[in-house]
mmCIF file of C-alpha atoms and ligand atoms in Angstrom:
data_model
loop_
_atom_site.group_PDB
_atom_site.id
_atom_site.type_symbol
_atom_site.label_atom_id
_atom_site.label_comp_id
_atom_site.label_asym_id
_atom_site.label_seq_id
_atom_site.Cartn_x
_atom_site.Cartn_y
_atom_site.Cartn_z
ATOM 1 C CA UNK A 1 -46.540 9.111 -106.392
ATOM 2 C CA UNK A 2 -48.704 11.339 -108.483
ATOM 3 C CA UNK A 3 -46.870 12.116 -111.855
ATOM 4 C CA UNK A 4 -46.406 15.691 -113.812
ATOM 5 C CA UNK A 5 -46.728 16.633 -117.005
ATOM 6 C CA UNK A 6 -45.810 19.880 -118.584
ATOM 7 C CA UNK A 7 -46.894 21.164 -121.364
ATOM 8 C CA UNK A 8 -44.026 23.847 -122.874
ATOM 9 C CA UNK A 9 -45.702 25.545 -126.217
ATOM 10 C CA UNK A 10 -42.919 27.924 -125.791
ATOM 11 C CA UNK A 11 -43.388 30.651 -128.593
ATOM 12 C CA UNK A 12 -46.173 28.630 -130.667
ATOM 13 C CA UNK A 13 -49.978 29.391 -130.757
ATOM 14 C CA UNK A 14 -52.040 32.715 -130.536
ATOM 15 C CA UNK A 15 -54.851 33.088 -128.260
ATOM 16 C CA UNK A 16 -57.116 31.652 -130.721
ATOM 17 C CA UNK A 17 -55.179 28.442 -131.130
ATOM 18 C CA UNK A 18 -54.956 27.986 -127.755
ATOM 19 C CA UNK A 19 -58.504 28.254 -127.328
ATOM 20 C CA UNK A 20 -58.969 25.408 -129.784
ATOM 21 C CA UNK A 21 -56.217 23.502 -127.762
ATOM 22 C CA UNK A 22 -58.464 24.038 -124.688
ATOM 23 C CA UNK A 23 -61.412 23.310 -126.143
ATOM 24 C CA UNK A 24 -60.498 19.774 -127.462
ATOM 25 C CA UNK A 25 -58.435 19.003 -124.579
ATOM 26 C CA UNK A 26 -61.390 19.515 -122.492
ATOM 27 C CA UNK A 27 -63.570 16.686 -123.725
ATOM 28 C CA UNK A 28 -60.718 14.565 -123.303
ATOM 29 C CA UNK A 29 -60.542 15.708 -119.658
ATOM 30 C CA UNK A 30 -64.005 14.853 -119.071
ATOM 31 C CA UNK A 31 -64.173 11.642 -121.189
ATOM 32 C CA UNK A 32 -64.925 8.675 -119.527
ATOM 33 C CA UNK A 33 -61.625 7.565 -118.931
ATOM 34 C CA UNK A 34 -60.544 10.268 -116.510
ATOM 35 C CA UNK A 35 -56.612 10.805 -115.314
ATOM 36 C CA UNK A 36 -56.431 10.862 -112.103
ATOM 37 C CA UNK A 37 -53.334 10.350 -110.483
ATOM 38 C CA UNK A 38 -51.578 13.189 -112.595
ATOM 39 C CA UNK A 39 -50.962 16.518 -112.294
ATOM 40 C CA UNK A 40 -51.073 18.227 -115.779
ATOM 41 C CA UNK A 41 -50.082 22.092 -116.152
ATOM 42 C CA UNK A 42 -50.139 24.012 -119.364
ATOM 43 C CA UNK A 43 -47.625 26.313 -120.047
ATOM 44 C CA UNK A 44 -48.966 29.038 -123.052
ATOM 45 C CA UNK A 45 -47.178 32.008 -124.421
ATOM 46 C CA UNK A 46 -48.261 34.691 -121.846
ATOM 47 C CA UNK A 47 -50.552 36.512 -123.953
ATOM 48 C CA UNK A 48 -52.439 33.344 -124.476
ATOM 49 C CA UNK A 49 -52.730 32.981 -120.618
ATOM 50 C CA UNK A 50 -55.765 34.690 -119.521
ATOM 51 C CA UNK A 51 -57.668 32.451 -122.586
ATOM 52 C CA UNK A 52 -57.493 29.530 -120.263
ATOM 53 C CA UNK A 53 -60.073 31.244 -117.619
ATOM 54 C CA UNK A 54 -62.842 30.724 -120.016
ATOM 55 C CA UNK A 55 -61.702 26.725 -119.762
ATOM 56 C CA UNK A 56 -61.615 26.626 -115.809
ATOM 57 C CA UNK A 57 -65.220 24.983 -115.491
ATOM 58 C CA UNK A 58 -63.964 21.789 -118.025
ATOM 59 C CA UNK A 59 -60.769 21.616 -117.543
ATOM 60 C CA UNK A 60 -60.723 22.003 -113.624
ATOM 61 C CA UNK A 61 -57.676 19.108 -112.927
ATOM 62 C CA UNK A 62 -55.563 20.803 -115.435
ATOM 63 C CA UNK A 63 -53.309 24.114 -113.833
ATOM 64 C CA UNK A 64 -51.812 27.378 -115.336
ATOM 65 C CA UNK A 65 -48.318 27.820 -116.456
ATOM 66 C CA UNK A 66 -46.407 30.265 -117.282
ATOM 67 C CA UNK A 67 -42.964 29.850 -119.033
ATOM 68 C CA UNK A 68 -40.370 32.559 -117.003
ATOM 69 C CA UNK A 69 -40.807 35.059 -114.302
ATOM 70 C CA UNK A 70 -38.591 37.840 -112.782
ATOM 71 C CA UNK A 71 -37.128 37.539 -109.317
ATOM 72 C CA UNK A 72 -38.443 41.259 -108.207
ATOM 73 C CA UNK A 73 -42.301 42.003 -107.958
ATOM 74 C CA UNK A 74 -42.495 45.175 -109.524
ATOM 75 C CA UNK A 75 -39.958 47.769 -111.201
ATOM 76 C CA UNK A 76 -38.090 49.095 -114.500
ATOM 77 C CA UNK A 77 -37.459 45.438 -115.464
ATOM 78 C CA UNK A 78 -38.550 46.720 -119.584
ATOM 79 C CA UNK A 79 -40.460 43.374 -120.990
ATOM 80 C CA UNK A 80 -40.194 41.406 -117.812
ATOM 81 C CA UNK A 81 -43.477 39.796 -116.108
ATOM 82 C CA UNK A 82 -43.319 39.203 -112.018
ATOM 83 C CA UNK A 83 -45.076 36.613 -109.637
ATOM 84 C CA UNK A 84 -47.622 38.914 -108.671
ATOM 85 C CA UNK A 85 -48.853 39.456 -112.210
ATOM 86 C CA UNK A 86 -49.136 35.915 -113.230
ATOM 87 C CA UNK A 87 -50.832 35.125 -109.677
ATOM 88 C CA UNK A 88 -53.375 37.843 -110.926
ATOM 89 C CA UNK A 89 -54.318 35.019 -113.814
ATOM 90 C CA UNK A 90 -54.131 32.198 -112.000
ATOM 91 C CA UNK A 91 -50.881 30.896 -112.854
ATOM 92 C CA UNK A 92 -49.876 28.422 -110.548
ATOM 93 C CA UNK A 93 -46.397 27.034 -112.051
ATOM 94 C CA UNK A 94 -43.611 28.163 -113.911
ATOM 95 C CA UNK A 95 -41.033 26.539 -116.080
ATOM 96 C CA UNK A 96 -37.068 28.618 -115.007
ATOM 97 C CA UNK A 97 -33.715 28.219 -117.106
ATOM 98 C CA UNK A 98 -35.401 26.584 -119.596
ATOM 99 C CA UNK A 99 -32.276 25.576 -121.839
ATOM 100 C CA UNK A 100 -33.402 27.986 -124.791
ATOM 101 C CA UNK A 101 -33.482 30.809 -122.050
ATOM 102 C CA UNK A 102 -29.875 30.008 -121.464
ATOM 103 C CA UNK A 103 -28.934 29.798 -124.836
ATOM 104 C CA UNK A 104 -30.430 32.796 -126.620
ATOM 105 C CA UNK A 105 -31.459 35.129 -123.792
ATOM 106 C CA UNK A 106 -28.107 34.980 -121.845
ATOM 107 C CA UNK A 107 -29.675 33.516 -118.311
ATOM 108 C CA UNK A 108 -27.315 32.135 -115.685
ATOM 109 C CA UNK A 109 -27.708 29.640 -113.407
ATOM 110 C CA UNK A 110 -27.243 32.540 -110.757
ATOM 111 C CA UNK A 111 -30.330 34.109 -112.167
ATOM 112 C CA UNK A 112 -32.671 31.363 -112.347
ATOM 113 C CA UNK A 113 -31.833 31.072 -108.543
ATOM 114 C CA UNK A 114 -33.343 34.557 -108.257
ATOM 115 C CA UNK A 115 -36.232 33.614 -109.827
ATOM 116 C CA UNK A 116 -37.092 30.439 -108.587
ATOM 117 C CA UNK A 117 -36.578 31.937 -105.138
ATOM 118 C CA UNK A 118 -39.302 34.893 -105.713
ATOM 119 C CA UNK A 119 -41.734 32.164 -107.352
ATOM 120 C CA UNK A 120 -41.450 29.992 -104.693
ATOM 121 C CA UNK A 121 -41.618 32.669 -102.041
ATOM 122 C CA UNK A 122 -44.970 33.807 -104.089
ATOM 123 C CA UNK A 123 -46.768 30.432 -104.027
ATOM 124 C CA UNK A 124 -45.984 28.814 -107.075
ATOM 125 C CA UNK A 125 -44.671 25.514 -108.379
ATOM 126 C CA UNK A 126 -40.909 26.544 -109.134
ATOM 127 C CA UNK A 127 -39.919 23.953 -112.105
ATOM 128 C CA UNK A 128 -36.418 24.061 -112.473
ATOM 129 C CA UNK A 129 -34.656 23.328 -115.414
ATOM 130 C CA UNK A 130 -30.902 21.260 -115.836
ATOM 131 C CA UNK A 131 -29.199 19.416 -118.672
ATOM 132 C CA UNK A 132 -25.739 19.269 -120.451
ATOM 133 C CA UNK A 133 -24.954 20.105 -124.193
ATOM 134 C CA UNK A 134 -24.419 17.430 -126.327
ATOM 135 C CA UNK A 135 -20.189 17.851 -125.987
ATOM 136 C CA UNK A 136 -20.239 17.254 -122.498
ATOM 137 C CA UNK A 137 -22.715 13.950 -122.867
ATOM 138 C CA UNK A 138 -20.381 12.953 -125.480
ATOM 139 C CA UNK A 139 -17.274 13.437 -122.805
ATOM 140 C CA UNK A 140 -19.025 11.453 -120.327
ATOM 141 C CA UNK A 141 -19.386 14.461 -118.656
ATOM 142 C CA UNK A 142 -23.369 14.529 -118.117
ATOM 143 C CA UNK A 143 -23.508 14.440 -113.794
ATOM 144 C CA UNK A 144 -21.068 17.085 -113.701
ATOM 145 C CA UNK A 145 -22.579 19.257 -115.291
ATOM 146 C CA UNK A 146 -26.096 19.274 -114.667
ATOM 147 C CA UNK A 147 -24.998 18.413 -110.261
ATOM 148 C CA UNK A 148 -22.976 22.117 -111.007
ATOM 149 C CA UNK A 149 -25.647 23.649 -112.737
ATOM 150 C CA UNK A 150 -28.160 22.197 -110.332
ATOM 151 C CA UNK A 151 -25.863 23.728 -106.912
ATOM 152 C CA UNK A 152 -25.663 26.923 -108.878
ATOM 153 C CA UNK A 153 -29.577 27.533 -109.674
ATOM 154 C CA UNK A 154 -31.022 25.753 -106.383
ATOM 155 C CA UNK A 155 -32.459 28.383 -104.404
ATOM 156 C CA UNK A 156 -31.794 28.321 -100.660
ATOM 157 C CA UNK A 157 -33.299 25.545 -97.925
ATOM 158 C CA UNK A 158 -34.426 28.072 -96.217
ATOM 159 C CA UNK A 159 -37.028 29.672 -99.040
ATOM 160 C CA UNK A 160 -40.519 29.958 -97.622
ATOM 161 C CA UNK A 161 -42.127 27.138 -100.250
ATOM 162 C CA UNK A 162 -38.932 24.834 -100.987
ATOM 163 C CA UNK A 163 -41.841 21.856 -100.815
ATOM 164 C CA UNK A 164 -43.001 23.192 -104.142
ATOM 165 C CA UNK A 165 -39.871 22.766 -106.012
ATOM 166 C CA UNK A 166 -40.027 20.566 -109.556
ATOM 167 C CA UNK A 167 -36.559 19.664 -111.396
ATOM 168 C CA UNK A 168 -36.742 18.955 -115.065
ATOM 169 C CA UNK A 169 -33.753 17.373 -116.781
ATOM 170 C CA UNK A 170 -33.341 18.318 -120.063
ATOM 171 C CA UNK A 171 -30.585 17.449 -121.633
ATOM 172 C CA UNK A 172 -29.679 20.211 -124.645
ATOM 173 C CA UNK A 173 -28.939 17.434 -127.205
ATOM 174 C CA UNK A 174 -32.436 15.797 -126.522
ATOM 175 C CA UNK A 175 -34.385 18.696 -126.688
ATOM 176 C CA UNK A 176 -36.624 19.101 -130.188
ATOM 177 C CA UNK A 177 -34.300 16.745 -131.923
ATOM 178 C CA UNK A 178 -35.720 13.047 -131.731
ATOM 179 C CA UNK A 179 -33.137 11.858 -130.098
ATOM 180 C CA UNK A 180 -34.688 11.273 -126.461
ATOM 181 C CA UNK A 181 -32.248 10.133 -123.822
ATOM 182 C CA UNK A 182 -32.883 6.242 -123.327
ATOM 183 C CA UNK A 183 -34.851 5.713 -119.602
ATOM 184 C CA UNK A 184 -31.993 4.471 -118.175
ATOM 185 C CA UNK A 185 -29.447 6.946 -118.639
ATOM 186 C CA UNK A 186 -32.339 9.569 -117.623
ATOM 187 C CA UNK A 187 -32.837 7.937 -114.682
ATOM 188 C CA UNK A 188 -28.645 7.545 -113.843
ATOM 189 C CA UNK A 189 -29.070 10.949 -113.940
ATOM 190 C CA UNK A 190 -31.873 11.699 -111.678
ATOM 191 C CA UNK A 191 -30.596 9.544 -109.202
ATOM 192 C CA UNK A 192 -27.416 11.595 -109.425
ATOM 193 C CA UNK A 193 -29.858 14.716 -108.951
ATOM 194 C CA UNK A 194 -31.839 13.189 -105.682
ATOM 195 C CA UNK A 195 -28.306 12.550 -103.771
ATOM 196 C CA UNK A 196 -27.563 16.657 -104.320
ATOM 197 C CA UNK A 197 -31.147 17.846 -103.305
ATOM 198 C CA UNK A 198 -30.608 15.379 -99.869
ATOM 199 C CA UNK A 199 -27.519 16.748 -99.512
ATOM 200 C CA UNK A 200 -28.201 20.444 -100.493
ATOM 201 C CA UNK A 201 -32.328 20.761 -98.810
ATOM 202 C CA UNK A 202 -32.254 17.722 -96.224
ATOM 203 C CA UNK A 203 -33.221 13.571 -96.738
ATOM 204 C CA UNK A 204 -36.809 14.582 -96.206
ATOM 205 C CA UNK A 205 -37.334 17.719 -98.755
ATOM 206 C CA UNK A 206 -34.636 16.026 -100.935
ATOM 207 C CA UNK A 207 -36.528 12.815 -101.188
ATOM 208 C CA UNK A 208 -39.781 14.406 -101.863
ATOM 209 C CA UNK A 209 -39.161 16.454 -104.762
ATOM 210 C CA UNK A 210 -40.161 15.220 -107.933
ATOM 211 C CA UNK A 211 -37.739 14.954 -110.803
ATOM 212 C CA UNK A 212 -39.224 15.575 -114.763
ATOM 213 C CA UNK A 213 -37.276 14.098 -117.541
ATOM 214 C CA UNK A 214 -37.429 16.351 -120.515
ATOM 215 C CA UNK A 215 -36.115 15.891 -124.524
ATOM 216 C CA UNK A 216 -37.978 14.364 -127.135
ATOM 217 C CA UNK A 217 -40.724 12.951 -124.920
ATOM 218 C CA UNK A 218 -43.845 11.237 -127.016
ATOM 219 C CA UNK A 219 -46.496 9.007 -126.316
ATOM 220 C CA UNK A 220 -44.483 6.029 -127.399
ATOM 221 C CA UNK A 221 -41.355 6.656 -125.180
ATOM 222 C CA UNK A 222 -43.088 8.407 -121.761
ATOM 223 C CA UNK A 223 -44.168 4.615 -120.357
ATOM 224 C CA UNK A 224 -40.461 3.567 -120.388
ATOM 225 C CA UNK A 225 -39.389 6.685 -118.013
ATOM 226 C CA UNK A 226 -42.428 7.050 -115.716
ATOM 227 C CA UNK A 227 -41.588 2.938 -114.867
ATOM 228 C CA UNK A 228 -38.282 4.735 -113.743
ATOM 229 C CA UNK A 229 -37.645 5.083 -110.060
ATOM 230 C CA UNK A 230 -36.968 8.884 -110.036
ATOM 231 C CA UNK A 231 -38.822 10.069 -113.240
ATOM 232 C CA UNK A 232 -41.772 11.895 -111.804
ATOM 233 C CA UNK A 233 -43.113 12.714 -115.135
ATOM 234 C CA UNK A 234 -42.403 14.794 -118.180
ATOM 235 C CA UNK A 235 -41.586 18.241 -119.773
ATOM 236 C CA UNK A 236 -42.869 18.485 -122.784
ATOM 237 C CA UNK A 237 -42.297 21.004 -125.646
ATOM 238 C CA UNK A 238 -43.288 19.410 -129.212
ATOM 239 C CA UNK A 239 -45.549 16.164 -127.957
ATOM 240 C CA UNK A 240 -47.612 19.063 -125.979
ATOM 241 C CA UNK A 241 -48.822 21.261 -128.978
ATOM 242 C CA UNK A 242 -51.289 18.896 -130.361
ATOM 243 C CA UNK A 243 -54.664 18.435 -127.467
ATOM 244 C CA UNK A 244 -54.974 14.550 -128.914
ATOM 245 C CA UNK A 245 -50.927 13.569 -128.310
ATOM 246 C CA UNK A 246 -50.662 15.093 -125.155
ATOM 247 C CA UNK A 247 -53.536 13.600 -123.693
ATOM 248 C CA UNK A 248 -52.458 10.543 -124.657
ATOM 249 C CA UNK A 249 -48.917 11.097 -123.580
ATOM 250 C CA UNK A 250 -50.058 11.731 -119.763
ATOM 251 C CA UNK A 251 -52.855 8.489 -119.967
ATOM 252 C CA UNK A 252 -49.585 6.186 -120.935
ATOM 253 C CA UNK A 253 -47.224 7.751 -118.928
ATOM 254 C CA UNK A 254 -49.977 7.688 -115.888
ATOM 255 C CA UNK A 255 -50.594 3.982 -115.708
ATOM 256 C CA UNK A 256 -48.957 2.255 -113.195
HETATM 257 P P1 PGA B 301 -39.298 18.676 -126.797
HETATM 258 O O1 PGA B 301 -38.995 19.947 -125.867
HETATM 259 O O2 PGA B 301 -40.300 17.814 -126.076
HETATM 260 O O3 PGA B 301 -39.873 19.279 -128.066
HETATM 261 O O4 PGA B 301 -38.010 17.985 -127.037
HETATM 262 C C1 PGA B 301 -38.885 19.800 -124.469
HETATM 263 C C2 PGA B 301 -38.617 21.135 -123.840
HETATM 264 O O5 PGA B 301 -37.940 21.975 -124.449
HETATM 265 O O6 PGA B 301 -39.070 21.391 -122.714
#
């Protein structure tokens, strides 16, 4: 199965940085030891989002992310971007209820629904995100959470693109704070995650969707989780910022 990895710079780099990212990342891209087998998207700030056109030619396998969307196309939504606009740049993914969207910009898992629902329904690669604070992992309460969370955000079987749904699992407690979930308690989890999507989009869709671990994920740790059954790859937020890491992040984590 081909594996994913996300870059997430969330707020971090101006256009000029992320040109330099591009720039270096490219001549990794075309080095002689080429990735194939991987899908790699890079998710900028959105001002920094139309600097990646002048990178199309060299960095052709790599896609366009963007990091939220609203549900409706157009409208007094003050701040908001929609599907259409990021389509206009080439944006071909998007990261929704990213835990820090939850946490300081008062999302809901109803929400993110809406969202992922108009992003899908627009043509993009609807990445959505699920993971339990660190009080509820300590209560043994991990599946619970994140299967609720997951019923609650899932848009309906029915949405025109459902084949282009990602999940990430992030859990909160792993994200930016070193302490990555161990393989095997990532993958307990996305195991727990496949049963709902075969229960909640069909054995076929459910089956085929891939699942991203996210939280903490470096070059040394990604082997251990892409060996994992249901660990289609990674979302990563710190690991991603430097061109070097995160190119060798997605050649470790893409060897079979
Ligand atoms: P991290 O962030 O890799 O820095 O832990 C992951 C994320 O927030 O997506």
């Amino acid at each position: 199965m081909t594996k994913i990895f996300i870059a997430n710079w969330k707020m971090n780099k101006s256009r000029a940085e992320a040109a330099e990212f591009f720039s270096r990342f490219s001549v990794h891209m075309q080095s002689d030891a080429p990735v194939s087998g991987a899908r790699v998207i890079v998710c900028p700030p959105y001002l920094a989002l139309d600097t990646f056109a002048h990178f199309q030619e060299s960095l052709s396998g790599v896609e366009l992310g963007a990091q939220n969307v609203h549900g409706a196309k157009s409208g007094a939504f003050t701040g908001e971007v929609s599907v259409p606009m990021l389509a206009e740049l080439n944006v071909s993914a998007v990261i929704l209820g990213h835990s820090e969207r939850y946490q300081h910009f008062g999302e809901t898992p109803e929400n993110v629904r809406a969202r992922a629902t108009a992003a899908l329904e627009g043509g993009l690669t609807a990445v959505v995100c699920v993971g339990e604070r660190e009080a509820d992992y300590r209560a043994g309460r991990s599946e619970e959470v994140v299967l609720d969370m997951l019923r609650r955000s899932l848009p309906p079987p029915s949405t025109h693109g459902i084949g282009s749904l990602v999940i990430a699992y992030e859990p909160v407690w792993a994200i930016g704070t070193g302490l990555a979930a161990t393989a095997e308690v990532a993958q307990s989890i996305h195991a727990a995650i496949r049963g709902e999507l075969k229960e909640q989009l069909g054995d076929a869709v459910g089956e085929a969707l891939p699942i991203l671990y996210g939280g903490s994920v470096t070059p040394d740790n990604i082997a251990g989780y892409t060996a994992e059954r249901d660990i289609a790859g990674a979302l990563v937020g710190g690991a991603s910022l430097d061109p070097d890491k995160f190119f060798d992040l997605i050649t470790r984590g893409s060897k079979r």
